[in-house]
Coordinates of C-alpha atoms in Angstrom, one line a residue:
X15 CA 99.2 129.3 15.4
X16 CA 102.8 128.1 15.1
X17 CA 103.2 129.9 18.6
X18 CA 100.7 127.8 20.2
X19 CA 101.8 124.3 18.6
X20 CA 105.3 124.7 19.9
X21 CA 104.4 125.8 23.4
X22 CA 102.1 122.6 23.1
X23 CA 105.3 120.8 21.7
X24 CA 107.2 122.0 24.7
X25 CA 104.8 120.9 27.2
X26 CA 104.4 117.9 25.7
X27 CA 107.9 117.2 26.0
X28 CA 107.9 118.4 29.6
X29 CA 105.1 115.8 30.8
X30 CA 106.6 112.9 28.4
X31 CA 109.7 113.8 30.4
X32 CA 107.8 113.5 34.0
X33 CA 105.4 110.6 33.1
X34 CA 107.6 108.4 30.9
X35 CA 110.7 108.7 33.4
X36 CA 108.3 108.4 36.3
X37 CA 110.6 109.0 40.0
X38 CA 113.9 108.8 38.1
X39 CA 113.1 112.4 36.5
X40 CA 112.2 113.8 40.3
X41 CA 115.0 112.4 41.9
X42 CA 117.4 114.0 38.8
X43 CA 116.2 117.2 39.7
X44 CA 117.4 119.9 42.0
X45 CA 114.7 121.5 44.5
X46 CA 115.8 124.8 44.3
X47 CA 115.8 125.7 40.8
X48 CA 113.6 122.3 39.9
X49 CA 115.3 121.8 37.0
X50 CA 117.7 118.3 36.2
X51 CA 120.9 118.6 37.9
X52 CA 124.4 120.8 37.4
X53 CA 127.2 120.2 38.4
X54 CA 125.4 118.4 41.6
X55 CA 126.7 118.8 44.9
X56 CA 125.9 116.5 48.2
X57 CA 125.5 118.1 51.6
X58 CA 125.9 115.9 55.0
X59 CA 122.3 115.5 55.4
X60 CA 122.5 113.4 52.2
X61 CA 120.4 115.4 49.5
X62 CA 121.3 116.7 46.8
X63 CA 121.5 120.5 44.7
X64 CA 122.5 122.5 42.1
X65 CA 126.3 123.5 43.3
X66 CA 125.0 127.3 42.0
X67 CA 121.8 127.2 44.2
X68 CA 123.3 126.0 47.2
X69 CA 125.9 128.5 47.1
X70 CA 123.2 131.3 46.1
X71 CA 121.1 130.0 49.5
X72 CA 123.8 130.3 51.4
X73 CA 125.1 133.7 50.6
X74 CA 121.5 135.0 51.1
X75 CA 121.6 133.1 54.6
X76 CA 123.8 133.7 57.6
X77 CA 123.4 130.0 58.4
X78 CA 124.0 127.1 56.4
X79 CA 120.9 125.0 56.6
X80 CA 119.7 122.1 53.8
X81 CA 117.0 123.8 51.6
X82 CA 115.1 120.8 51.9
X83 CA 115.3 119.5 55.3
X84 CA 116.1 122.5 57.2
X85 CA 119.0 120.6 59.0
X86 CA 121.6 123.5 60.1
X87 CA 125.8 122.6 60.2
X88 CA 127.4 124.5 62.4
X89 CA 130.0 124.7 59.9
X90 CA 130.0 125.7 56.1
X91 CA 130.5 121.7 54.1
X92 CA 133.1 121.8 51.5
X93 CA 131.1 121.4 48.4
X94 CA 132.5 118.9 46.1
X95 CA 130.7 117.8 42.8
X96 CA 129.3 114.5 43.2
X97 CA 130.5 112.6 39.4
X98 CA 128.1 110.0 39.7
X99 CA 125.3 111.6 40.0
X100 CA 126.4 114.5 37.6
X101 CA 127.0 111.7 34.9
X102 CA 123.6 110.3 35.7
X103 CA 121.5 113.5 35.1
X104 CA 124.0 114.2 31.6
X105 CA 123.2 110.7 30.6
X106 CA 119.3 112.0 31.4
X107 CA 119.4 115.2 29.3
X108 CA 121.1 113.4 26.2
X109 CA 118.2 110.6 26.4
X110 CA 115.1 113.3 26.7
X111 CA 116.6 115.3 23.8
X112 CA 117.5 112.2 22.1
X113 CA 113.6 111.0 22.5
X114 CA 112.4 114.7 22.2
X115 CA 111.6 114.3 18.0
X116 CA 109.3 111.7 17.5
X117 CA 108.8 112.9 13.5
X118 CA 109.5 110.4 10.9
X119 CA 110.8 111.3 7.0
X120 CA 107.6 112.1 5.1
X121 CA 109.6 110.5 1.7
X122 CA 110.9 107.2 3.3
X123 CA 108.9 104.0 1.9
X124 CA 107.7 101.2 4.0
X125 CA 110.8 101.6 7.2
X126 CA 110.2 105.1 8.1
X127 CA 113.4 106.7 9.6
X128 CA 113.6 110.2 12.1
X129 CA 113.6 113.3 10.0
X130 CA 116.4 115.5 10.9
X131 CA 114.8 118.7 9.8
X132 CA 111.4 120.0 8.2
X133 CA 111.2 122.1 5.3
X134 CA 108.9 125.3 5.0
X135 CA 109.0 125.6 1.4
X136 CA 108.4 122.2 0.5
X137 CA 106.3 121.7 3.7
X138 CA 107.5 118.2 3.8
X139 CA 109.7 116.5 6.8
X140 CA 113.1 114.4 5.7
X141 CA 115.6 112.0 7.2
X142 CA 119.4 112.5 7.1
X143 CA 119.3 111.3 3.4
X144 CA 117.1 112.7 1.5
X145 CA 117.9 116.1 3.3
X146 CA 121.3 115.8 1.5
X147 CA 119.9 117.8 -1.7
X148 CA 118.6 120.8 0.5
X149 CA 122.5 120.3 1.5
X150 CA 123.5 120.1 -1.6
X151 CA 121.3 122.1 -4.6
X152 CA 121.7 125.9 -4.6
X153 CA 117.9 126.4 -5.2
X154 CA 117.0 124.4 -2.5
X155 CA 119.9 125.6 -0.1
X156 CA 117.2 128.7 -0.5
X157 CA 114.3 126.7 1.3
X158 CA 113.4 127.3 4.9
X159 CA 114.8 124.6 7.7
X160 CA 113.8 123.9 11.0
X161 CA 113.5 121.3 13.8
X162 CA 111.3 118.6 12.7
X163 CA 107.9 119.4 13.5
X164 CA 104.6 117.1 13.0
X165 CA 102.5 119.3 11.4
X166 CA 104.4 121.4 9.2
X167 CA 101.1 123.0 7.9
X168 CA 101.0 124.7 11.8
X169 CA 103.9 126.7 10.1
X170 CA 102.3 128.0 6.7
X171 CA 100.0 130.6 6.0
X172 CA 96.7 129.4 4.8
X173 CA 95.8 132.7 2.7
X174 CA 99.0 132.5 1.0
X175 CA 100.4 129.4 1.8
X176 CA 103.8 130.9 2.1
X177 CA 105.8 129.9 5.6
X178 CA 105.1 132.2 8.5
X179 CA 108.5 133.8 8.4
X180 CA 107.3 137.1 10.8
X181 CA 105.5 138.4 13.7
X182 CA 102.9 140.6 13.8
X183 CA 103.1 142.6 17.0
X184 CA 100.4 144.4 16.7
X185 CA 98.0 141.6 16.0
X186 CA 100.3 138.9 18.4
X187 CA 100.2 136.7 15.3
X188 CA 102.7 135.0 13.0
X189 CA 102.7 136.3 9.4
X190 CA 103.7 135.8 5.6
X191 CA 105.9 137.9 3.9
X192 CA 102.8 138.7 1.5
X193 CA 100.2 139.1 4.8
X194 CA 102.6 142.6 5.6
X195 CA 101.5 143.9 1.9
X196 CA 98.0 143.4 2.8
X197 CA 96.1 142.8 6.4
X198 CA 99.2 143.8 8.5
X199 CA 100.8 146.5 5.6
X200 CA 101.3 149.0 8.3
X201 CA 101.9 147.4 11.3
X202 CA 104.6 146.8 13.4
X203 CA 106.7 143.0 12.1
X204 CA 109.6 141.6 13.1
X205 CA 111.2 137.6 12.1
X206 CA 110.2 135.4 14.2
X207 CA 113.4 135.0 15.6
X208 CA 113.6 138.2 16.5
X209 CA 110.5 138.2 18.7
X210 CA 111.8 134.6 19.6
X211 CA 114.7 135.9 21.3
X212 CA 113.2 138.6 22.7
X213 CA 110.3 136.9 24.1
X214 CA 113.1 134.0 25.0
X215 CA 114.9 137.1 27.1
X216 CA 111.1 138.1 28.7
X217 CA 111.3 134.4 30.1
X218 CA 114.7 134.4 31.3
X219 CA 113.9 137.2 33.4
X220 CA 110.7 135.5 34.4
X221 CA 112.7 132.7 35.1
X222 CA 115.0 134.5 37.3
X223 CA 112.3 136.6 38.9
X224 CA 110.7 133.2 40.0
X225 CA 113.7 131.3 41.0
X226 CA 114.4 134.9 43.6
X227 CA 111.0 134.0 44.7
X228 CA 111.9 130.8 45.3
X229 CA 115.3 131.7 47.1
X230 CA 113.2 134.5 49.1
X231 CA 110.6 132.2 50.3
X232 CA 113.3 129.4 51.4
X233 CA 115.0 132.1 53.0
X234 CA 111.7 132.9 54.8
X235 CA 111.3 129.1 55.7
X236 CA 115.0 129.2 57.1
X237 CA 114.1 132.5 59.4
X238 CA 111.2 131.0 60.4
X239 CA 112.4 128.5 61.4
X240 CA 115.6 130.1 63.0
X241 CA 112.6 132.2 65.2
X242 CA 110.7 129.3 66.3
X243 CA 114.0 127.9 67.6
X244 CA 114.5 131.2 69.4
X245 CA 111.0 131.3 70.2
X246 CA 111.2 127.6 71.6
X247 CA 114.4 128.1 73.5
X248 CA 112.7 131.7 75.2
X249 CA 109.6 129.7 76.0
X250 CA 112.2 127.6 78.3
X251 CA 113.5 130.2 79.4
X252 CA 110.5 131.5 80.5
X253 CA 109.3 128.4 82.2
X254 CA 112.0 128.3 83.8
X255 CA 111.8 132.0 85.3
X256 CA 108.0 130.9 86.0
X257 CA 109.0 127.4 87.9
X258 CA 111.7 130.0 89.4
X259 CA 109.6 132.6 90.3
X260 CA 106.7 130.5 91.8
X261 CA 109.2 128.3 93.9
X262 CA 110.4 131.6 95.1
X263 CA 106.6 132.6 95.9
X264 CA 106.0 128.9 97.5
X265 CA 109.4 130.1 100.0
X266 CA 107.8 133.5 100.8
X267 CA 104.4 132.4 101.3
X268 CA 106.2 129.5 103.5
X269 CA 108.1 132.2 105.3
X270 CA 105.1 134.1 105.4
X271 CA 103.1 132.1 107.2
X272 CA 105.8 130.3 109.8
X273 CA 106.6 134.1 110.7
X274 CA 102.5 134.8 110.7
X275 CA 102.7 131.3 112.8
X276 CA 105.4 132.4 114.9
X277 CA 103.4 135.7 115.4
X278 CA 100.4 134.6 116.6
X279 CA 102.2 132.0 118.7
X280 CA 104.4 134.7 120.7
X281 CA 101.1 136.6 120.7
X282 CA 99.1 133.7 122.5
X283 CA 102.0 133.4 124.3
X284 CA 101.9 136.9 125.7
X285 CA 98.0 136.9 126.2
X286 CA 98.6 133.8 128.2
X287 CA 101.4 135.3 130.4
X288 CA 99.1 138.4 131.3
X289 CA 96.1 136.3 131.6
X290 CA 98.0 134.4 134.6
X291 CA 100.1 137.4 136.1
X292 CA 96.1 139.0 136.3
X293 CA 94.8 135.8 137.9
X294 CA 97.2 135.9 140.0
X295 CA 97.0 139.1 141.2
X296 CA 93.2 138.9 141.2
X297 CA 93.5 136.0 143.9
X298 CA 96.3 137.9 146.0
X299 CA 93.5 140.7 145.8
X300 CA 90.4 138.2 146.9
X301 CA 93.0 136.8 149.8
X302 CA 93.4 140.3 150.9
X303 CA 89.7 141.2 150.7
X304 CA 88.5 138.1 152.4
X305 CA 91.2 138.7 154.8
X306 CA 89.0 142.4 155.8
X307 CA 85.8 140.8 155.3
X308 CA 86.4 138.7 158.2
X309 CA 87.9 141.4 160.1
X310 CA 84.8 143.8 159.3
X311 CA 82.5 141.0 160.1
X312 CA 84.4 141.0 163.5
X313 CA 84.1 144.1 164.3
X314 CA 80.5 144.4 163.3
X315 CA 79.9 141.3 166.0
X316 CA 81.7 143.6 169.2
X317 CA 79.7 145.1 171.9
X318 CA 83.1 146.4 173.0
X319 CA 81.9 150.1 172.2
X320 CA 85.3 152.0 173.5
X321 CA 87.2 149.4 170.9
X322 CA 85.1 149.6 168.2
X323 CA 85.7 153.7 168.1
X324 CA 89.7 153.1 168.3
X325 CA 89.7 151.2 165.0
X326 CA 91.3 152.8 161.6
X327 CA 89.0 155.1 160.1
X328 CA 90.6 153.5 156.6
X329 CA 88.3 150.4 157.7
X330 CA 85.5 152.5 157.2
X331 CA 86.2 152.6 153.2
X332 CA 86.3 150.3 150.6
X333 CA 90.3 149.0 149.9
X334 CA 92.1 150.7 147.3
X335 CA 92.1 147.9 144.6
X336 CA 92.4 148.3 140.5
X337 CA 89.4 149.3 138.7
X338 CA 88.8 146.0 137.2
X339 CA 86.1 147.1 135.2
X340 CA 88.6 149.0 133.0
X341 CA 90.8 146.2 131.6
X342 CA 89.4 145.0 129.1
X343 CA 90.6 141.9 126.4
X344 CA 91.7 142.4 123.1
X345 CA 90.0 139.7 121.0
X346 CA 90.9 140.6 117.8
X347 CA 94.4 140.2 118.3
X348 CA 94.4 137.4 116.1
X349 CA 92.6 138.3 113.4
X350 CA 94.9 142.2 113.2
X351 CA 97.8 139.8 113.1
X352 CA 96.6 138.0 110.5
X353 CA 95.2 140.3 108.0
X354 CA 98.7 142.1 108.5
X355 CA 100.2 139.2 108.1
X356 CA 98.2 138.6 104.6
X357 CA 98.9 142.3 103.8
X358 CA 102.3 141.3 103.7
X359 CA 102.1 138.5 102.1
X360 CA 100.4 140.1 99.0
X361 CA 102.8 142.8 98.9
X362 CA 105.4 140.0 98.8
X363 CA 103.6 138.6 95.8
X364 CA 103.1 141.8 93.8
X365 CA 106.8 142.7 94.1
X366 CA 107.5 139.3 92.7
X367 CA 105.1 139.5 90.1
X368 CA 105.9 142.5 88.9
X369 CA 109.8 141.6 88.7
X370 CA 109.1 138.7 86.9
X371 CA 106.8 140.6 84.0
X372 CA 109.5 143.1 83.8
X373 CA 112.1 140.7 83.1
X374 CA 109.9 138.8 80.5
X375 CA 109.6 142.2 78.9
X376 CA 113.3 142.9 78.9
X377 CA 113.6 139.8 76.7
X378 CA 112.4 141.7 73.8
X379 CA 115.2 144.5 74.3
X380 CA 116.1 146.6 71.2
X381 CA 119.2 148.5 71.0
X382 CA 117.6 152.2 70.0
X383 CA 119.5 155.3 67.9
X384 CA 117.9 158.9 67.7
X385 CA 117.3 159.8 64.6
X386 CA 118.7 163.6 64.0
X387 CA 116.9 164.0 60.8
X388 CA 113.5 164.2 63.1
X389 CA 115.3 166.0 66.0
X390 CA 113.8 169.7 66.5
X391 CA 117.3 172.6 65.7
X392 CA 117.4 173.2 69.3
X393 CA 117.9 169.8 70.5
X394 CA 121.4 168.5 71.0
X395 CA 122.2 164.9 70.2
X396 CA 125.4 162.9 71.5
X397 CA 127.8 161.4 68.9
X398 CA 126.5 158.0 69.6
X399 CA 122.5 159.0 69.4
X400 CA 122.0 157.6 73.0
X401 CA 121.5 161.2 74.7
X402 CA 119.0 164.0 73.6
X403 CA 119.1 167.5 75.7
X404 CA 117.7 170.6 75.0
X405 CA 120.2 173.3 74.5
X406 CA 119.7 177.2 73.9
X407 CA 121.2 177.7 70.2
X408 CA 119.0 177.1 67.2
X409 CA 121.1 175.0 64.8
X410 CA 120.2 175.7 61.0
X411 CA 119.3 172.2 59.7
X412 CA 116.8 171.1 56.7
X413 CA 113.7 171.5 57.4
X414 CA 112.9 167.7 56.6
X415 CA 108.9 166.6 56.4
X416 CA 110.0 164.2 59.4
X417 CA 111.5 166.7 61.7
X418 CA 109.6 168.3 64.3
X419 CA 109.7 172.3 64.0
X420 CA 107.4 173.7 67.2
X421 CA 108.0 170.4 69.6
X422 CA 111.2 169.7 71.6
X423 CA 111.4 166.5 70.2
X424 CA 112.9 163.7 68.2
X425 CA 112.2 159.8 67.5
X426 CA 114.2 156.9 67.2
X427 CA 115.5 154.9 64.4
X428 CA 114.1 152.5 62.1
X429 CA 110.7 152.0 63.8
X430 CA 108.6 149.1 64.1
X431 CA 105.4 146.9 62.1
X432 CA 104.3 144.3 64.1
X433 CA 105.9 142.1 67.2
X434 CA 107.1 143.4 70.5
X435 CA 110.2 145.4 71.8
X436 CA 111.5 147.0 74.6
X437 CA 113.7 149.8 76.0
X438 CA 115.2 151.7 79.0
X439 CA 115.4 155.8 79.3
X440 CA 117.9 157.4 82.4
X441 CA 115.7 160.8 83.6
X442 CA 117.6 161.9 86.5
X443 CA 117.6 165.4 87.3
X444 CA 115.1 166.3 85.1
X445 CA 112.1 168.1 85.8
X446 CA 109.7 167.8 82.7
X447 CA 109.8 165.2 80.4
X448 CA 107.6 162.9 77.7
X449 CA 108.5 159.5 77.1
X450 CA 106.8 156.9 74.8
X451 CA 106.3 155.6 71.0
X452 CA 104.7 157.7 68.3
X453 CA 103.1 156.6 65.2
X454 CA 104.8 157.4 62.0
X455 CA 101.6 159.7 60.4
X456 CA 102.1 161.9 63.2
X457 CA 102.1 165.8 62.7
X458 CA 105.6 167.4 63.0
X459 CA 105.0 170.7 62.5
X460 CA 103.8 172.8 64.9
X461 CA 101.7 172.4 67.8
X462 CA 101.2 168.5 68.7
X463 CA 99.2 167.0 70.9
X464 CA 100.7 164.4 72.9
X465 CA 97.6 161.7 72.8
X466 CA 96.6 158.4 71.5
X467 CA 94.0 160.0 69.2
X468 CA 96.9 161.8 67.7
X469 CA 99.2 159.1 67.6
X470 CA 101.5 159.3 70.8
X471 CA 101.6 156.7 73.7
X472 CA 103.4 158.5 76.5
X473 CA 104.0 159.4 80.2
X474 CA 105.1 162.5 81.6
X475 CA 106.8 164.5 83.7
X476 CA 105.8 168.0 85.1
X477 CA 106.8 170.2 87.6
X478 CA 109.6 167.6 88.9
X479 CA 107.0 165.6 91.0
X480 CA 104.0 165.6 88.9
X481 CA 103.2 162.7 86.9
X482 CA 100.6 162.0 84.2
X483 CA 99.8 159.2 81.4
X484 CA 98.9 161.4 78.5
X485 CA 95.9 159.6 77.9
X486 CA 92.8 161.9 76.4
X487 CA 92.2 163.4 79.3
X488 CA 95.1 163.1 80.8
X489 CA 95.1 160.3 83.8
X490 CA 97.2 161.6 87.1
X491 CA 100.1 158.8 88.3
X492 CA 100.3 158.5 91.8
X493 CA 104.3 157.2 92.5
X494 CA 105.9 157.4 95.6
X495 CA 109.0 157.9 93.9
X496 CA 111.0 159.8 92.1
X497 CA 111.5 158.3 88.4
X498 CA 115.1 157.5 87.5
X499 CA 114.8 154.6 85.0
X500 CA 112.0 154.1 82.8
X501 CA 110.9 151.2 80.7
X502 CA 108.8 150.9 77.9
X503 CA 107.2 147.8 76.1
X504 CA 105.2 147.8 73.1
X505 CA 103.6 144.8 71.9
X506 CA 102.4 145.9 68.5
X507 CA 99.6 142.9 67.4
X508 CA 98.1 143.2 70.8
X509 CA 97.9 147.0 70.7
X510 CA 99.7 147.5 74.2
X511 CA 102.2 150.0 75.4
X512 CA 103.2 149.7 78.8
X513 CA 105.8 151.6 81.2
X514 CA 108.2 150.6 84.1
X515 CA 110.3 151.8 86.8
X516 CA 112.8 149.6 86.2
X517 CA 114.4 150.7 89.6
X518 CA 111.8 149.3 91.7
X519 CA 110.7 146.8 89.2
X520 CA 107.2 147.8 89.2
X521 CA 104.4 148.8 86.6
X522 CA 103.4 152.4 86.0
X523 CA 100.7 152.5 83.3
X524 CA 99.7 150.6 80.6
X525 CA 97.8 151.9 77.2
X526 CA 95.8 148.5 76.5
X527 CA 93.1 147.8 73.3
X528 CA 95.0 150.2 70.8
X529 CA 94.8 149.9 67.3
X530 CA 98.0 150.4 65.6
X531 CA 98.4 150.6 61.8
X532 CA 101.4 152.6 61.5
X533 CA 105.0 151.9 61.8
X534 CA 105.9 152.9 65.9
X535 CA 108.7 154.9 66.7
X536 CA 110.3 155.4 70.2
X537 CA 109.1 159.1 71.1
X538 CA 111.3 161.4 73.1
X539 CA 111.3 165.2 74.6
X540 CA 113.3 166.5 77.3
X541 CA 111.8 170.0 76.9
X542 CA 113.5 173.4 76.9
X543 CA 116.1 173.7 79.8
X544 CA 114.7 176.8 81.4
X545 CA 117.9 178.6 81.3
X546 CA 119.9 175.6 83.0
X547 CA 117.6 174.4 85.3
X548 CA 116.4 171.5 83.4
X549 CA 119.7 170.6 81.4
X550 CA 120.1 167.5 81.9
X551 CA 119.9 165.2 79.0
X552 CA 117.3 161.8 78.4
X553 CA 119.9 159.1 77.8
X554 CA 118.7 155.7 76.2
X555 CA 120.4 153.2 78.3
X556 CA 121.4 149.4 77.7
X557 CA 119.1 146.9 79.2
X558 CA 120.8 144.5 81.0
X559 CA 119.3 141.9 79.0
X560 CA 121.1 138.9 76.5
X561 CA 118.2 139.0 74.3
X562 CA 119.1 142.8 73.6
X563 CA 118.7 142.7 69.5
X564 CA 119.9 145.8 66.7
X565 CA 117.1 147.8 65.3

């Protein structure tokens, strides 16, 4: 009962504090630790903290930015404690603690003054002068004083009417010095003090607990924040490559079509020429001819027998002309050159599309690291854990849960929950190989299958020409190269994992409508060297990217 009227005494001073200072109390206090000012400090952006929780923000922070506003300096501010204001909110505490007891001397007459303490003995509440013989007598120097409280009774035990000295901790209950020899006899008591401080201690850490929450979530604010800008200024970016890239479509498709233009011009042009060079001939030809027909017609007319016998027996036969009949004209010239013309054009526009996604991908470029506690013993790693090979010593290492013991294989570092990221793999010279992310569940020992349904998303190499997406079944990849540089993007909320040939800057294969619950893990395994032939190692290259980021 005594419990509960001073947590009602405390909140009652807490809302007297809000309601009867009214915006002077919020404007006294810090929005950090929301709690009246100390030792205040004043930022450029003209509001005010706690010199403490600025600092604290700060150190959590790798950029100075205003808790409240979010504006960011460039610079860390020297912080120098604002006296004014630091006066102000002393001046505020002294008041509220001044005005905190509102309890009046219970022996005072008719001008009632503030009681300094309350007595549990005499249940009764005095003023600075009649207190003096609690001061004073020896048998009353024995009574029990506290903080003026209204209703003293709050603090005595109604069976015994002796002050609730203890706690009960059993029962959660304040208790008499005669309730332990009776209800609470054998349970577990303490002063109140005791449990006061401790539960005081419980607070403090409450308090701090909740004040780190309050840190965390303004640090979460600040890094949101900090990736919207990033966000904002990519978007830019990436209107810019999109304005770019589509101006650079507008030019081809321009060039397209004056060379298309230019094509069908020179071929008109041609058509025309032979059209002319084969009238012409065909008029030399019906000259000739009408040249013999009146000749024939002649001869047919003579009654000049011994003449008509001399004449060339070649008269006799048709002329030898060109079969006619045979040429024939092309009228589809046009429409070939145009549908080659368009062929080209689209070819134009899917390398430039596909160069442009691939460079959108590469913005989300993480720097990867092997992690040797997953590679298999007879994989060799490079110092720097950019380059996995296969070698033909098994090395004795730990047999961790996360390292593979059957597959030629190993992950990368730190792994990934949610967003998108990107990186680049060097293959040459090698003949077999699987490429890809992995879900962290996945089984490590022994025979693995390499397949969504068992938690890998991955391309492959076989046979040094003979590529498959290790889908289930496995899908058949028709290239027309030779892989030297691969890609891969993940974008984990939109369950996608696609590859590249970053060489040629142009898609492989995609694994689109996945369902990803797991932490993702770049997946690599260059597979046993077959005594030398297949030695070469998979090195994780830097992507030539400024967005590159450290996983």
């Amino acid at each position: 009962m005594a419990e509960s009227h001073k947590y009602r005494e405390s909140m009652g001073h807490s809302l007297s504090l809000s309601s009867s200072s009214g915006p002077l109390a919020e404007e006294l206090r810090c929005s950090v630790c929301l709690d009246v000012f100390t030792d205040p400090v004043t930022i450029p952006c003209g509001h005010n903290f706690c010199k403490s929780c600025l600092n604290q923000c700060w150190e959590k922070s790798q950029n100075c930015i205003c808790p409240l506003c979010k504006e960011r300096f460039s610079k860390r501010p020297d912080l120098n404690i604002n006296t004014a204001l630091r006066q102000v909110a002393q001046l505020f505490q002294k008041k509220s603690s001044l005005s905190k007891s509102k309890v009046l001397c219970d022996i005072c007459g008719e001008v009632k003054l503030k009681a300094m303490k309350s007595c549990l003995v005499c249940q009764t509440s005095y003023c600075e002068t009649h207190l003096e013989p609690h001061l004073r007598v020896l048998s009353f120097k024995k009574h029990k004083l506290m903080d003026p409280v209204e209703n003293i009774k709050d603090y005595i035990c109604q069976k015994h009417e002796r002050p609730l000295e203890l706690f009960c901790r059993d029962d959660q209950t304040c208790v008499c010095v005669f309730c332990t020899d009776g209800d609470h006899k054998y349970h577990n008591t303490v002063t109140l003090e005791e449990e006061s401080k401790e539960k005081k201690s419980q607070l403090m850490k409450t308090r701090k607990d909740v004040l780190q929450m309050i840190q965390d979530r303004i640090i979460k604010i600040q890094d949101i924040k900090y990736s919207a800008e990033l966000r904002k200024k990519s978007t830019v970016q990436e209107k810019a490559a999109s304005v770019e890239l589509f101006s650079d479509l507008m030019r081809s498709i321009e060039r397209c079509q004056a060379d298309l233009l230019e094509m069908i011009e020179k071929k008109q042009k041609a058509a025309e020429k032979q059209d002319k060079e084969l009238i012409e001939e065909l008029q030399q030809e019906i000259t000739e001819l009408k040249m013999r027909n009146t000749e024939l017609d002649h001869l047919l007319h003579t009654e000049d027998h011994f003449h008509f016998l001399q004449i060339d027996p070649s008269l006799c036969s048709p002329p030898d002309t060109r079969n006619w009949p045979e040429i024939s004209m092309n009228t589809d010239v046009r429409v070939v050159t145009l549908r080659r013309g368009l062929t080209q054009l689209q070819k134009t526009l899917d390398e430039k599309l596909s160069q442009f996604v691939l460079s959108k991908m590469q913005q989300y470029a993480v720097d990867v690291t092997l992690d040797p506690d997953t590679a298999h013993p007879y994989l060799i790693l490079s110092n720097d854990g950019k380059q996995v090979r296969h070698g033909d010593i098994k090395h004795e290492l730990p047999d961790y849960p996360e390292r593979f013991n059957y597959s030629a294989s190993v992950l990368g570092k730190g792994g990934f929950l949610s967003g998108r990221f990107y990186f680049e793999v060097e293959l040459q010279k090698k003949t077999k190989w699987d490429l890809g992310v992995a879900r962290e569940s996945i089984n490590r020992k022994g025979k693995i299958t390499v397949s969504p349904p068992y938690g890998f998303w991955t391309v492959a190499l076989r046979n040094g020409n003979e590529y498959w997406a290790c889908e289930d079944p496995y899908v058949p990849l028709s290239l027309n190269v030779k892989l030297q540089k691969v890609g891969v993007f993940v974008d984990y909320e939109e369950g996608l994992v696609s590859f590249y040939d970053v060489e040629s800057r142009s898609h492989i294969y995609s694994f689109t409508g996945q369902s990803f619950t797991n932490r993702l893990y770049p997946y690599f395994c260059p597979f046993p060297n077959d005594t030398g032939k297949d030695s070469a190692p998979m090195i994780i290259s830097p992507v030539n990217s400024e967005y590159t980021t450290q996983i």
